[in-house]
One Martini backbone bead per residue (centre of mass of N, CA, C, O) as a GRO file, in nm:
protein
  115
    1UNK     BB    1   0.055   0.065  -0.016
    2UNK     BB    2   0.291   0.252  -0.027
    3UNK     BB    3   0.341   0.224  -0.331
    4UNK     BB    4   0.053   0.321  -0.411
    5UNK     BB    5   0.079   0.597  -0.282
    6UNK     BB    6   0.312   0.696  -0.461
    7UNK     BB    7   0.167   0.645  -0.730
    8UNK     BB    8  -0.071   0.834  -0.675
    9UNK     BB    9   0.098   1.090  -0.641
   10UNK     BB   10   0.234   1.078  -0.924
   11UNK     BB   11  -0.031   1.033  -1.111
   12UNK     BB   12  -0.296   1.165  -0.929
   13UNK     BB   13  -0.235   1.381  -0.704
   14UNK     BB   14  -0.342   1.250  -0.439
   15UNK     BB   15  -0.592   1.054  -0.454
   16UNK     BB   16  -0.811   0.920  -0.228
   17UNK     BB   17  -1.000   0.759  -0.411
   18UNK     BB   18  -0.787   0.598  -0.563
   19UNK     BB   19  -0.670   0.467  -0.313
   20UNK     BB   20  -0.930   0.322  -0.225
   21UNK     BB   21  -0.966   0.157  -0.485
   22UNK     BB   22  -0.686   0.009  -0.457
   23UNK     BB   23  -0.754  -0.141  -0.187
   24UNK     BB   24  -0.954  -0.360  -0.277
   25UNK     BB   25  -0.765  -0.554  -0.442
   26UNK     BB   26  -0.565  -0.591  -0.212
   27UNK     BB   27  -0.762  -0.731  -0.023
   28UNK     BB   28  -0.829  -0.970  -0.202
   29UNK     BB   29  -0.540  -1.074  -0.250
   30UNK     BB   30  -0.470  -1.118   0.043
   31UNK     BB   31  -0.700  -1.324   0.107
   32UNK     BB   32  -0.607  -1.531  -0.129
   33UNK     BB   33  -0.270  -1.545  -0.063
   34UNK     BB   34  -0.267  -1.636   0.207
   35UNK     BB   35  -0.179  -1.838   0.430
   36UNK     BB   36  -0.345  -2.069   0.614
   37UNK     BB   37  -0.198  -1.991   0.891
   38UNK     BB   38  -0.275  -1.658   0.823
   39UNK     BB   39  -0.580  -1.586   0.795
   40UNK     BB   40  -0.641  -1.407   1.063
   41UNK     BB   41  -0.437  -1.165   0.982
   42UNK     BB   42  -0.536  -1.006   0.733
   43UNK     BB   43  -0.763  -0.816   0.866
   44UNK     BB   44  -0.541  -0.671   1.046
   45UNK     BB   45  -0.327  -0.564   0.832
   46UNK     BB   46  -0.488  -0.381   0.635
   47UNK     BB   47  -0.527  -0.119   0.807
   48UNK     BB   48  -0.226  -0.069   0.837
   49UNK     BB   49  -0.162  -0.045   0.535
   50UNK     BB   50  -0.350   0.190   0.481
   51UNK     BB   51  -0.211   0.394   0.673
   52UNK     BB   52   0.074   0.381   0.548
   53UNK     BB   53  -0.020   0.463   0.252
   54UNK     BB   54  -0.108   0.766   0.337
   55UNK     BB   55   0.151   0.930   0.365
   56UNK     BB   56   0.187   1.029   0.055
   57UNK     BB   57  -0.126   1.144   0.036
   58UNK     BB   58  -0.122   1.336   0.249
   59UNK     BB   59  -0.185   1.640   0.372
   60UNK     BB   60   0.053   1.922   0.391
   61UNK     BB   61   0.237   2.231   0.479
   62UNK     BB   62   0.519   2.090   0.635
   63UNK     BB   63   0.438   2.031   0.906
   64UNK     BB   64   0.382   1.794   1.143
   65UNK     BB   65   0.096   1.885   1.230
   66UNK     BB   66  -0.025   1.911   0.947
   67UNK     BB   67   0.036   1.620   0.859
   68UNK     BB   68  -0.129   1.480   1.083
   69UNK     BB   69  -0.401   1.606   1.004
   70UNK     BB   70  -0.404   1.492   0.717
   71UNK     BB   71  -0.400   1.195   0.804
   72UNK     BB   72  -0.656   1.197   0.982
   73UNK     BB   73  -0.846   1.300   0.761
   74UNK     BB   74  -0.800   1.067   0.566
   75UNK     BB   75  -0.901   0.846   0.757
   76UNK     BB   76  -1.188   0.965   0.796
   77UNK     BB   77  -1.276   0.999   0.484
   78UNK     BB   78  -1.171   0.678   0.413
   79UNK     BB   79  -1.332   0.461   0.586
   80UNK     BB   80  -1.504   0.316   0.375
   81UNK     BB   81  -1.271   0.174   0.229
   82UNK     BB   82  -1.158   0.031   0.474
   83UNK     BB   83  -1.412  -0.132   0.549
   84UNK     BB   84  -1.459  -0.272   0.280
   85UNK     BB   85  -1.186  -0.420   0.253
   86UNK     BB   86  -1.198  -0.567   0.527
   87UNK     BB   87  -1.464  -0.716   0.481
   88UNK     BB   88  -1.385  -0.873   0.230
   89UNK     BB   89  -1.145  -1.017   0.359
   90UNK     BB   90  -1.298  -1.152   0.593
   91UNK     BB   91  -1.492  -1.320   0.415
   92UNK     BB   92  -1.275  -1.475   0.256
   93UNK     BB   93  -1.130  -1.596   0.501
   94UNK     BB   94  -1.372  -1.742   0.616
   95UNK     BB   95  -1.423  -1.922   0.371
   96UNK     BB   96  -1.144  -2.055   0.369
   97UNK     BB   97  -1.166  -2.176   0.654
   98UNK     BB   98  -1.411  -2.355   0.610
   99UNK     BB   99  -1.286  -2.525   0.383
  100UNK     BB  100  -1.041  -2.626   0.540
  101UNK     BB  101  -1.197  -2.770   0.767
  102UNK     BB  102  -1.360  -2.959   0.583
  103UNK     BB  103  -1.113  -3.103   0.461
  104UNK     BB  104  -0.998  -3.212   0.726
  105UNK     BB  105  -1.244  -3.378   0.812
  106UNK     BB  106  -1.264  -3.556   0.559
  107UNK     BB  107  -0.976  -3.676   0.583
  108UNK     BB  108  -1.011  -3.800   0.873
  109UNK     BB  109  -1.246  -3.996   0.789
  110UNK     BB  110  -1.087  -4.162   0.565
  111UNK     BB  111  -0.892  -4.237   0.771
  112UNK     BB  112  -0.763  -4.474   0.938
  113UNK     BB  113  -0.708  -4.597   1.231
  114UNK     BB  114  -0.457  -4.629   1.442
  115UNK     BB  115  -0.303  -4.939   1.595
   0.00000   0.00000   0.00000
């Protein structure tokens, strides 16, 4: 997301809407590509990545206080994108987890008990 934030700043003039739209496919890809052992971590990491990626996109007049206010304002105004991406990732991760558990149960039922 940090790379996409820099890309958005370079190509789109730091458009917060473009950044939010780019977050959605990143959320989907993260939920689909994360290792099975890390499934529950993906929805937690995505909001952190969203916030980190806002650093190059946030407005600021040069001072640290102004930059912090720009970052907080960007987080507040783009919360819809953040919630949407996190919700999509959580639903995909939950579906993957259900399928994984079902496969494990089916495999354990097929294997004969060790004697």
